Short mmCIF file of C-alpha atoms and ligand atoms in Angstrom, two decimals:
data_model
loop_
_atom_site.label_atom_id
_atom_site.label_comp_id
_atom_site.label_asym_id
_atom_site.label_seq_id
_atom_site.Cartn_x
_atom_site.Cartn_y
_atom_site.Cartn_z
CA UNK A 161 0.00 0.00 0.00
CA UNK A 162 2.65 2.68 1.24
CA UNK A 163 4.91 1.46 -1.45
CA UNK A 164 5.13 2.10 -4.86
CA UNK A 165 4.63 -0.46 -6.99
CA UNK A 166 5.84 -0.86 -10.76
CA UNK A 167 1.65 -0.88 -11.72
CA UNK A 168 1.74 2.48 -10.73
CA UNK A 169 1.20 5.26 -12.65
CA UNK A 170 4.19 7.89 -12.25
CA UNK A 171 2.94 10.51 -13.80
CA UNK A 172 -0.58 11.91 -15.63
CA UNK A 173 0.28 12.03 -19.86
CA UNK A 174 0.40 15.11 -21.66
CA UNK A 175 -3.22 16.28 -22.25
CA UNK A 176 -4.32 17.23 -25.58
CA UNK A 177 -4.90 20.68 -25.93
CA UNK A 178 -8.64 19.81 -27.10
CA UNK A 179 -9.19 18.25 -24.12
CA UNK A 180 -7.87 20.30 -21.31
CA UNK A 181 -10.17 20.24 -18.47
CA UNK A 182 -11.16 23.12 -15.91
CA UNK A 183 -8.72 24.33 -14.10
CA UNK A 184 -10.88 24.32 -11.09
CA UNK A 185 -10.55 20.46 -11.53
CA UNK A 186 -6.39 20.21 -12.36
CA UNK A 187 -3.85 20.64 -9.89
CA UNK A 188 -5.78 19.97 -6.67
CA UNK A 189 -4.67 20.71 -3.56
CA UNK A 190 -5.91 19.18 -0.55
CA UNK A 191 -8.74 20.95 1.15
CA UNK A 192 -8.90 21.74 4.86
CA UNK A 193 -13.12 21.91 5.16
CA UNK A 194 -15.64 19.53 4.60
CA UNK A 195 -17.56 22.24 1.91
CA UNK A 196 -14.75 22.27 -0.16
CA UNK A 197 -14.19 18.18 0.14
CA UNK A 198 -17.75 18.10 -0.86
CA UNK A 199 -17.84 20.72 -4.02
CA UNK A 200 -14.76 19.22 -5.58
CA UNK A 201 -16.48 15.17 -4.98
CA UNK A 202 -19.66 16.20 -6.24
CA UNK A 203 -17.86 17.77 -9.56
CA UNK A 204 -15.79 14.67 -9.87
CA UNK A 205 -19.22 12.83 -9.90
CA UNK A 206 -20.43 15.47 -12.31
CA UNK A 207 -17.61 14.04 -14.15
CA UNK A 208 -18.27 10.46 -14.16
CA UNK A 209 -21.84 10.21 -14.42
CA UNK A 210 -22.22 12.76 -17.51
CA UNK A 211 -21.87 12.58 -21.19
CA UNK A 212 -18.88 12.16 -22.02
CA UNK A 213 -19.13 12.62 -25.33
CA UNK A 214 -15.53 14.27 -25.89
CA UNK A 215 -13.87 11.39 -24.97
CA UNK A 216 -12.12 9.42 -27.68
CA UNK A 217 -14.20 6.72 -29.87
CA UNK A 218 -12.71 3.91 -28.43
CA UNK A 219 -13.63 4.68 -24.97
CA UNK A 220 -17.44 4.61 -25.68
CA UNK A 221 -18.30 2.84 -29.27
CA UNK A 222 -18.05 -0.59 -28.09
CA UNK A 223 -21.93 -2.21 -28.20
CA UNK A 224 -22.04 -4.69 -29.99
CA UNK A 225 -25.59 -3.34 -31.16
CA UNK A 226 -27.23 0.34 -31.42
CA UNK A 227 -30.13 0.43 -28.55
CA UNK A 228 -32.46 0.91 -27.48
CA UNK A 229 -33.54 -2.90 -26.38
CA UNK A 230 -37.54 -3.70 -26.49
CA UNK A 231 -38.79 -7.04 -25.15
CA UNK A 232 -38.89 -8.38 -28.44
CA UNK A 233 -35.10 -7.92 -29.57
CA UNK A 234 -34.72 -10.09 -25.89
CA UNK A 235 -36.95 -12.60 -27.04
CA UNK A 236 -35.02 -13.10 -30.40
CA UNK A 237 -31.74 -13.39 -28.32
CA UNK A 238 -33.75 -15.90 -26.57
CA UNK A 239 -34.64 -17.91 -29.01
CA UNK A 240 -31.10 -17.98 -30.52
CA UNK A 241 -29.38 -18.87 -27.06
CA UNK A 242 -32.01 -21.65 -27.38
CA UNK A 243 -30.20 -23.11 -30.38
CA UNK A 244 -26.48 -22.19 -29.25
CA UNK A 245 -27.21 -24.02 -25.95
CA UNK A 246 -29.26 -26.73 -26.76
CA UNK A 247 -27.06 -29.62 -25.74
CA UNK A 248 -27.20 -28.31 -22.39
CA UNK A 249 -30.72 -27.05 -22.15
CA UNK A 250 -32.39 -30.19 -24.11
CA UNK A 251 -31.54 -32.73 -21.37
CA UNK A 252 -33.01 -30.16 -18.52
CA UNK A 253 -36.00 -29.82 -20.67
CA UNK A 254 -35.62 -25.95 -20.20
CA UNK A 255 -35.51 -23.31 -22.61
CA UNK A 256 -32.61 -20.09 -22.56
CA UNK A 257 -35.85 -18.21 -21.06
CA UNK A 258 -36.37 -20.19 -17.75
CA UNK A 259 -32.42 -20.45 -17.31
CA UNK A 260 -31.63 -16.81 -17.74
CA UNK A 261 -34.51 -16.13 -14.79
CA UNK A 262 -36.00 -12.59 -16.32
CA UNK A 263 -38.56 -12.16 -18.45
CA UNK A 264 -37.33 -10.36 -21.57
CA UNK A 265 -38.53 -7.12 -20.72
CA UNK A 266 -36.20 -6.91 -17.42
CA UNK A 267 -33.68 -8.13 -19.70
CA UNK A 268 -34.50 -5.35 -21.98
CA UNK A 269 -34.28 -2.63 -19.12
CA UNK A 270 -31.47 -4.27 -17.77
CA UNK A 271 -29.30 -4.34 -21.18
CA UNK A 272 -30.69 -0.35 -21.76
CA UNK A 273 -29.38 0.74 -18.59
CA UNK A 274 -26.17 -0.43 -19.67
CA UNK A 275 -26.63 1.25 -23.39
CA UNK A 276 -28.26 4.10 -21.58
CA UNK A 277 -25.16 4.68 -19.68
CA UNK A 278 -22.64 3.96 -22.56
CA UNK A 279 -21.36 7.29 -21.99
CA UNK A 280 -20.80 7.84 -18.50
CA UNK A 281 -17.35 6.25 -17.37
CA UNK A 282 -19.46 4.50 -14.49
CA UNK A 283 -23.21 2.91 -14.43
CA UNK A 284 -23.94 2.91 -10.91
CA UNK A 285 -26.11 4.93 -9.64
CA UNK A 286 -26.17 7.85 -6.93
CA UNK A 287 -27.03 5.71 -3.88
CA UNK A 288 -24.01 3.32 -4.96
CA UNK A 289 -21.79 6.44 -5.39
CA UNK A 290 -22.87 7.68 -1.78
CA UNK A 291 -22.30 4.29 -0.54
CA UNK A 292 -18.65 4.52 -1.74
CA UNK A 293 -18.06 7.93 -0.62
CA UNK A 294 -19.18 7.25 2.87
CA UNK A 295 -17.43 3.74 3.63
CA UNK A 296 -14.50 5.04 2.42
CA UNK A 297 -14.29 8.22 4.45
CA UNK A 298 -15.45 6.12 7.68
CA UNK A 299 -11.93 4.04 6.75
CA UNK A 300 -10.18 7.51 6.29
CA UNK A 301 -11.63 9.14 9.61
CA UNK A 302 -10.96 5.81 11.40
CA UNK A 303 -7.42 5.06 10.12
CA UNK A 304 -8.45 2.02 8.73
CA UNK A 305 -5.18 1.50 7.47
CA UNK A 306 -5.16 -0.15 3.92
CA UNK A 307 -5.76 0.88 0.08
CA UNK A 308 -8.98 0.68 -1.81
CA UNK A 309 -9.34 -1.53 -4.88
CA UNK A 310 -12.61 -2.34 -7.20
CA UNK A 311 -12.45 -5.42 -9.46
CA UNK A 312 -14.66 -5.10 -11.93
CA UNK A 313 -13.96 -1.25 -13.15
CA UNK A 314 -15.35 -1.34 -16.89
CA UNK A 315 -14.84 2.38 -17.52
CA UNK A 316 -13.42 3.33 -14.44
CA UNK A 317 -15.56 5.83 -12.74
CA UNK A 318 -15.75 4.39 -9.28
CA UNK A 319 -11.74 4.14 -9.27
CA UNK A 320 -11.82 7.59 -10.22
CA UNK A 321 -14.26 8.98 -7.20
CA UNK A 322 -12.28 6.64 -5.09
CA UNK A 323 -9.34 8.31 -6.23
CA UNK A 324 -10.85 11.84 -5.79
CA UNK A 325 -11.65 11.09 -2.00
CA UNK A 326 -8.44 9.88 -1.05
CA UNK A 327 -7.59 14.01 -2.46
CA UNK A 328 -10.98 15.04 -0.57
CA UNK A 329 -10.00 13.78 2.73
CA UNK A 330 -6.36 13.94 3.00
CA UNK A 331 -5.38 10.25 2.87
CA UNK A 332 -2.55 10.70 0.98
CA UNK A 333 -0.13 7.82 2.20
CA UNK A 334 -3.11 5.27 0.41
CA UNK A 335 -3.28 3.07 -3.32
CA UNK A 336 -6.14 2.69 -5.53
CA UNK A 337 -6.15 -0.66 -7.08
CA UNK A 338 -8.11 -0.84 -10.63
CA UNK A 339 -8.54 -4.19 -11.58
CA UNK A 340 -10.39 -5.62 -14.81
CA UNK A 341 -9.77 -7.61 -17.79
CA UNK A 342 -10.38 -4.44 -20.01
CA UNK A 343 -11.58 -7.22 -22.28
CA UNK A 344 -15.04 -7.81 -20.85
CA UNK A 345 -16.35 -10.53 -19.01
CA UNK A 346 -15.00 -13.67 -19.14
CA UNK A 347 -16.91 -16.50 -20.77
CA UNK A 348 -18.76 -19.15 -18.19
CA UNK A 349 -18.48 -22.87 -19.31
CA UNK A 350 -22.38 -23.94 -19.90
CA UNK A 351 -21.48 -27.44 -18.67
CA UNK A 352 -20.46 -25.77 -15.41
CA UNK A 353 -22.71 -22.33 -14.92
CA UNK A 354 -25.61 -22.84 -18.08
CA UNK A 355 -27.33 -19.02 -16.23
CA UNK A 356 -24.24 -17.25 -16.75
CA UNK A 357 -23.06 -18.29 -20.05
CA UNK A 358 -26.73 -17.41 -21.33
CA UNK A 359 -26.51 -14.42 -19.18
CA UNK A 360 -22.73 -14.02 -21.16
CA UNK A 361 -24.83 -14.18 -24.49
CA UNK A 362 -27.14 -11.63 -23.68
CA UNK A 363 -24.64 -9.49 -22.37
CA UNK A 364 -23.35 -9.85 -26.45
CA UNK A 365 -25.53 -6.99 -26.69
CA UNK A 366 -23.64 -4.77 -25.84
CA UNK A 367 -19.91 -6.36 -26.28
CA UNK A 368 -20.05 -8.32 -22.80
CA UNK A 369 -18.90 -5.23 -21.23
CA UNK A 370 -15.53 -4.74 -22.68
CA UNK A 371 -13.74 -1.31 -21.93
CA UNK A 372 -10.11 0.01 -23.39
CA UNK A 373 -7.52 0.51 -20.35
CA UNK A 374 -5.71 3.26 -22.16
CA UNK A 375 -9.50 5.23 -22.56
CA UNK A 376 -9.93 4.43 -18.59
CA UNK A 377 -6.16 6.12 -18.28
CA UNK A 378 -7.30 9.35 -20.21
CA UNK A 379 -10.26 9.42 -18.01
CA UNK A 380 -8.31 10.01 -14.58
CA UNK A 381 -5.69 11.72 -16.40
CA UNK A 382 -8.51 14.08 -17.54
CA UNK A 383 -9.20 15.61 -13.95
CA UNK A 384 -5.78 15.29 -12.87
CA UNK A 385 -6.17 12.02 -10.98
CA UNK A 386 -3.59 9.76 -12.87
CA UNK A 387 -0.77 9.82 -10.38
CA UNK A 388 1.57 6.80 -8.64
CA UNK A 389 -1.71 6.19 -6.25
CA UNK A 390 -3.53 4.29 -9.10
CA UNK A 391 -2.46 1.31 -9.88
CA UNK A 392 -3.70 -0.77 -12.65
CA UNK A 393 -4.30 -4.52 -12.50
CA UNK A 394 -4.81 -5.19 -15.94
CA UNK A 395 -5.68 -9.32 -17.18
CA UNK A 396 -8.51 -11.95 -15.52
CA UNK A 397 -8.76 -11.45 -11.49
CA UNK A 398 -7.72 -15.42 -11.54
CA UNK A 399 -4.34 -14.47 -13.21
CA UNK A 400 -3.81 -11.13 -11.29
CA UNK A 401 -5.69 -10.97 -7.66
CA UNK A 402 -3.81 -13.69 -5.74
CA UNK A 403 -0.14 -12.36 -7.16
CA UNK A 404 -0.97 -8.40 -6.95
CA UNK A 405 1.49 -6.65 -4.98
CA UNK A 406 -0.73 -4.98 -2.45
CA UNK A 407 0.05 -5.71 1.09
CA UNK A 408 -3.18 -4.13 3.11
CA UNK A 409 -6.83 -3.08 2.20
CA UNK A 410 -9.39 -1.34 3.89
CA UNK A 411 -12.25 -1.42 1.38
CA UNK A 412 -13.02 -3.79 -1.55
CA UNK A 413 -15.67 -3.10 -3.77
CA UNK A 414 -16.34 -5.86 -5.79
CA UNK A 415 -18.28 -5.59 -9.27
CA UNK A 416 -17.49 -8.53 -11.43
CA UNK A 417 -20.82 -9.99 -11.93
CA UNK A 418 -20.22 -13.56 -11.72
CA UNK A 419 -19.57 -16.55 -9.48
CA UNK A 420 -16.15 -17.19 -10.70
CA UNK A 421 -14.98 -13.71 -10.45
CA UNK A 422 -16.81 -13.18 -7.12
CA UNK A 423 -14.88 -16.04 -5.60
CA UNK A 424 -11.49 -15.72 -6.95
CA UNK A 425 -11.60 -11.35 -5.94
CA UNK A 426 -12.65 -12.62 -2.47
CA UNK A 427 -10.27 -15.48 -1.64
CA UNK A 428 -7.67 -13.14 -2.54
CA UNK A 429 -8.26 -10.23 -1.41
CA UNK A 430 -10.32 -10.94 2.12
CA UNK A 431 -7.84 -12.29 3.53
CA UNK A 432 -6.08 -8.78 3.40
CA UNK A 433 -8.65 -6.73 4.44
CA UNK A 434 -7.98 -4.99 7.25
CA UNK A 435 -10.22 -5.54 10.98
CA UNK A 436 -12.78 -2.18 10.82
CA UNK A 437 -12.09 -2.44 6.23
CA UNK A 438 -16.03 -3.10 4.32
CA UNK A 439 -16.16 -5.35 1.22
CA UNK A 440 -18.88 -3.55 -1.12
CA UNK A 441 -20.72 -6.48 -3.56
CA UNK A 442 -22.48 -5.20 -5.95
CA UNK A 443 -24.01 -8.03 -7.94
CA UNK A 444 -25.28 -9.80 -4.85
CA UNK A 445 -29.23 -9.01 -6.10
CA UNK A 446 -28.47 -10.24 -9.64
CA UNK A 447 -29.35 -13.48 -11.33
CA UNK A 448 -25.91 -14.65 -11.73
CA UNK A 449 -23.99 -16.70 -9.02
CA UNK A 450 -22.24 -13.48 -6.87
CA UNK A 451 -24.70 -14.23 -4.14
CA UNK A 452 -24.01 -18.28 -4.08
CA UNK A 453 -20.14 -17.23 -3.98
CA UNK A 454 -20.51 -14.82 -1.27
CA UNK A 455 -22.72 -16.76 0.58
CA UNK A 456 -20.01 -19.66 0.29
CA UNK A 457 -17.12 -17.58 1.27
CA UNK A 458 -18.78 -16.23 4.46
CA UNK A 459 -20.46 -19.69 5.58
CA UNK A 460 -16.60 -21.27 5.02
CA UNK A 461 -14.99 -18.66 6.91
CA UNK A 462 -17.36 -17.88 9.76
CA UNK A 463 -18.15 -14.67 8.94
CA UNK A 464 -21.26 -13.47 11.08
CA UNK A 465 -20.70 -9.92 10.40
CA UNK A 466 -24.47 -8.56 8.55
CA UNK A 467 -24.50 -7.91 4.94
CA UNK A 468 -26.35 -4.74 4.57
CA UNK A 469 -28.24 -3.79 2.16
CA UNK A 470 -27.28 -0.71 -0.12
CA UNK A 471 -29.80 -0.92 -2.87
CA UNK A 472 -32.33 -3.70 -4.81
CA UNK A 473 -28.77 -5.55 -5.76
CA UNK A 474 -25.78 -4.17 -3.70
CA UNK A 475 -24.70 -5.10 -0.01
CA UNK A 476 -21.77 -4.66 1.72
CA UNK A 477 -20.43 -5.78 5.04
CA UNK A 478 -17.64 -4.60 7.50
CA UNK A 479 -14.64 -6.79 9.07
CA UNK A 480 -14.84 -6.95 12.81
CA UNK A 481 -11.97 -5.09 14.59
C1 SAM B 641 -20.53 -4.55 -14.38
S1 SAM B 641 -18.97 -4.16 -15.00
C2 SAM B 641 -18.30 -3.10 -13.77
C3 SAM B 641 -19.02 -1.79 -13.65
C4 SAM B 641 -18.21 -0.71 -12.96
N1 SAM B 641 -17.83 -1.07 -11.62
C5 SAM B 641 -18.92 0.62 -12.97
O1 SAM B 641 -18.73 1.40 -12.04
O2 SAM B 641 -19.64 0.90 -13.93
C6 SAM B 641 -18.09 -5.67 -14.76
C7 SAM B 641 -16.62 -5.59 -15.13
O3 SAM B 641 -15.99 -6.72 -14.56
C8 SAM B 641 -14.95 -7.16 -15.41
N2 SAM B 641 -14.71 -8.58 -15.06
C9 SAM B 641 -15.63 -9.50 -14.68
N3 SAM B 641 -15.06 -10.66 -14.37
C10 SAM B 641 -13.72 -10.49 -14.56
C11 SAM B 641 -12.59 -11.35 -14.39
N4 SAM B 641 -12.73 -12.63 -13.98
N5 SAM B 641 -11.37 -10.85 -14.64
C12 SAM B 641 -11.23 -9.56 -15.06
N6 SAM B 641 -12.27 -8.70 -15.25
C13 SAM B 641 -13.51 -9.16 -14.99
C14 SAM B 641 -15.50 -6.92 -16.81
O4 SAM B 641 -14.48 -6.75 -17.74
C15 SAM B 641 -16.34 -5.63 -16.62
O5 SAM B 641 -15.58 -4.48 -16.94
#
């Protein structure tokens, strides 16, 4: 955490002149009242959660398909993941429908919110934001000692705000750890998970979710926030999670949708949480298997501490001291 690592940036790029940002939001310096801490988060999440529709092509053209989604695109995906996963659903006698758990027009909603947002640089929403804001202040105020890492980033914006409090607050001897594929999700085996590798298909929709790590790069560089406090964990979580060079943690936030990634994230990382640190789950209300991996994780280790409940899908739950 204190260290520096070699996955650390050194040093923001040279900003294009067309995109030079408000000085307001370059050069920060810390800030000694709470007002202040507050103006420059909320403009950070001014900055995350608009249009960002100056930011290079390859940061926001990659659906797969131009939305929006009705019930009856969903129902054509349906019908095709009913074909492509026919060995596997013939013997259940279940169609891709049943599996996948939604009706299409959830499905619909769910892949629009995801189109909807195809220009912010995060697609959670304001309570999640708050939720991140808060837990990690209560670390800050606390000395929690440890960094703060997401896994699961997709366009970065929650790495970004996480980066912006650690400015907001003072806590300037702490990491951010960005961790994603920048390739998408990863593909479930249907012999082993059949929901998520329909899920997977659907997802198709709008290119599984893949993001560009140099695009999420621009975007802290843009408001001054790529220093050597981010560090970048590019490659699958299985691959890079159990060998990443970070020695404590005080919050997790995990966001990578499925069982796999769920379990490998939290058998590497919980383990280096620190007593009085939160894990943040975001998927835990979804379909896929985060809850069953969660669930399995915390039965295993003897984890009593309540999840609480941050939203229809989210929870989170703190380490006892
Ligand atoms: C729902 S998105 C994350 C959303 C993001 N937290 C936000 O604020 O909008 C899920 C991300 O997890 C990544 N992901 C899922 N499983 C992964 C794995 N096993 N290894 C690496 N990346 C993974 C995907 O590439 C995708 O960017």
């Amino acid at each position: 955490m204190q260290s520096t690592s070699p996955l650390c940036s050194d040093r923001p790029p040279a900003l294009p002149a067309s995109r030079e940002i408000p000085a307001a939001m370059s050069g920060f310096e810390p800030l000694a009242h709470d007002e202040r801490a507050t103006a420059y988060l909320t403009m950070i999440r001014r900055y995350i959660c608009g249009p960002a529709s100056d930011l290079p092509e390859s940061s926001t053209a990659t659906h797969a398909q131009a939305g929006p989604f009705t019930a009856d695109d969903c129902i054509a995906r349906l019908a095709e993941a009913d074909r492509r996963f026919a060995p596997w659903l013939q013997p259940l006698q279940r169609s891709a429908a049943d599996v996948a758990g939604i009706e299409p027009a959830r499905i619909a909603a769910a892949l629009n919110h995801m189109h909807h947002e195809s220009h912010r640089l995060t697609m959670c929403s304001d309570v999640l934001l708050d939720n991140v804001v808060s837990l990690a202040r209560t670390v800050i105020d606390e000395r929690v000692p440890g960094d703060f890492i997401e896994t699961g980033v997709w366009r970065g914006g929650v790495t970004i705000l996480m980066r912006a409090v650690l400015n907001a607050f003072g806590a300037h001897d702490r990491n951010v750890w960005v961790a994603d594929s920048f390739e998408g999700l990863p593909e479930p085996d249907p012999a082993v998970d059949l929901r998520e590798a329909i899920w997977h298909d659907l997802m198709g929709a709008v290119s599984g979710l893949r993001s560009d790590l140099s695009a999420v790069r621009e975007a802290f560089a843009r408001v001054g926030l790529l220093d050597r406090r981010v560090c970048f964990l590019p490659g699958w979580f299985a691959d890079t999670l159990p060998r990443a060079p970070i020695d404590r943690l005080a919050l997790i936030r995990l966001d990578g949708d499925w069982y796999e990634s769920t379990r490998v994230a939290l058998e590497s990382l919980y383990p280096r949480l620190s007593p009085g640190g939160f894990v943040i789950v975001d998927d835990y209300g979804l379909p896929t298997g985060c809850a069953r991996a969660v669930d399995e994780y915390r039965a295993l280790h003897a984890i009593a501490a309540p999840l609480v409940q941050v939203d229809r899908q989210a929870v989170y739950w703190r380490k006892p001291c």
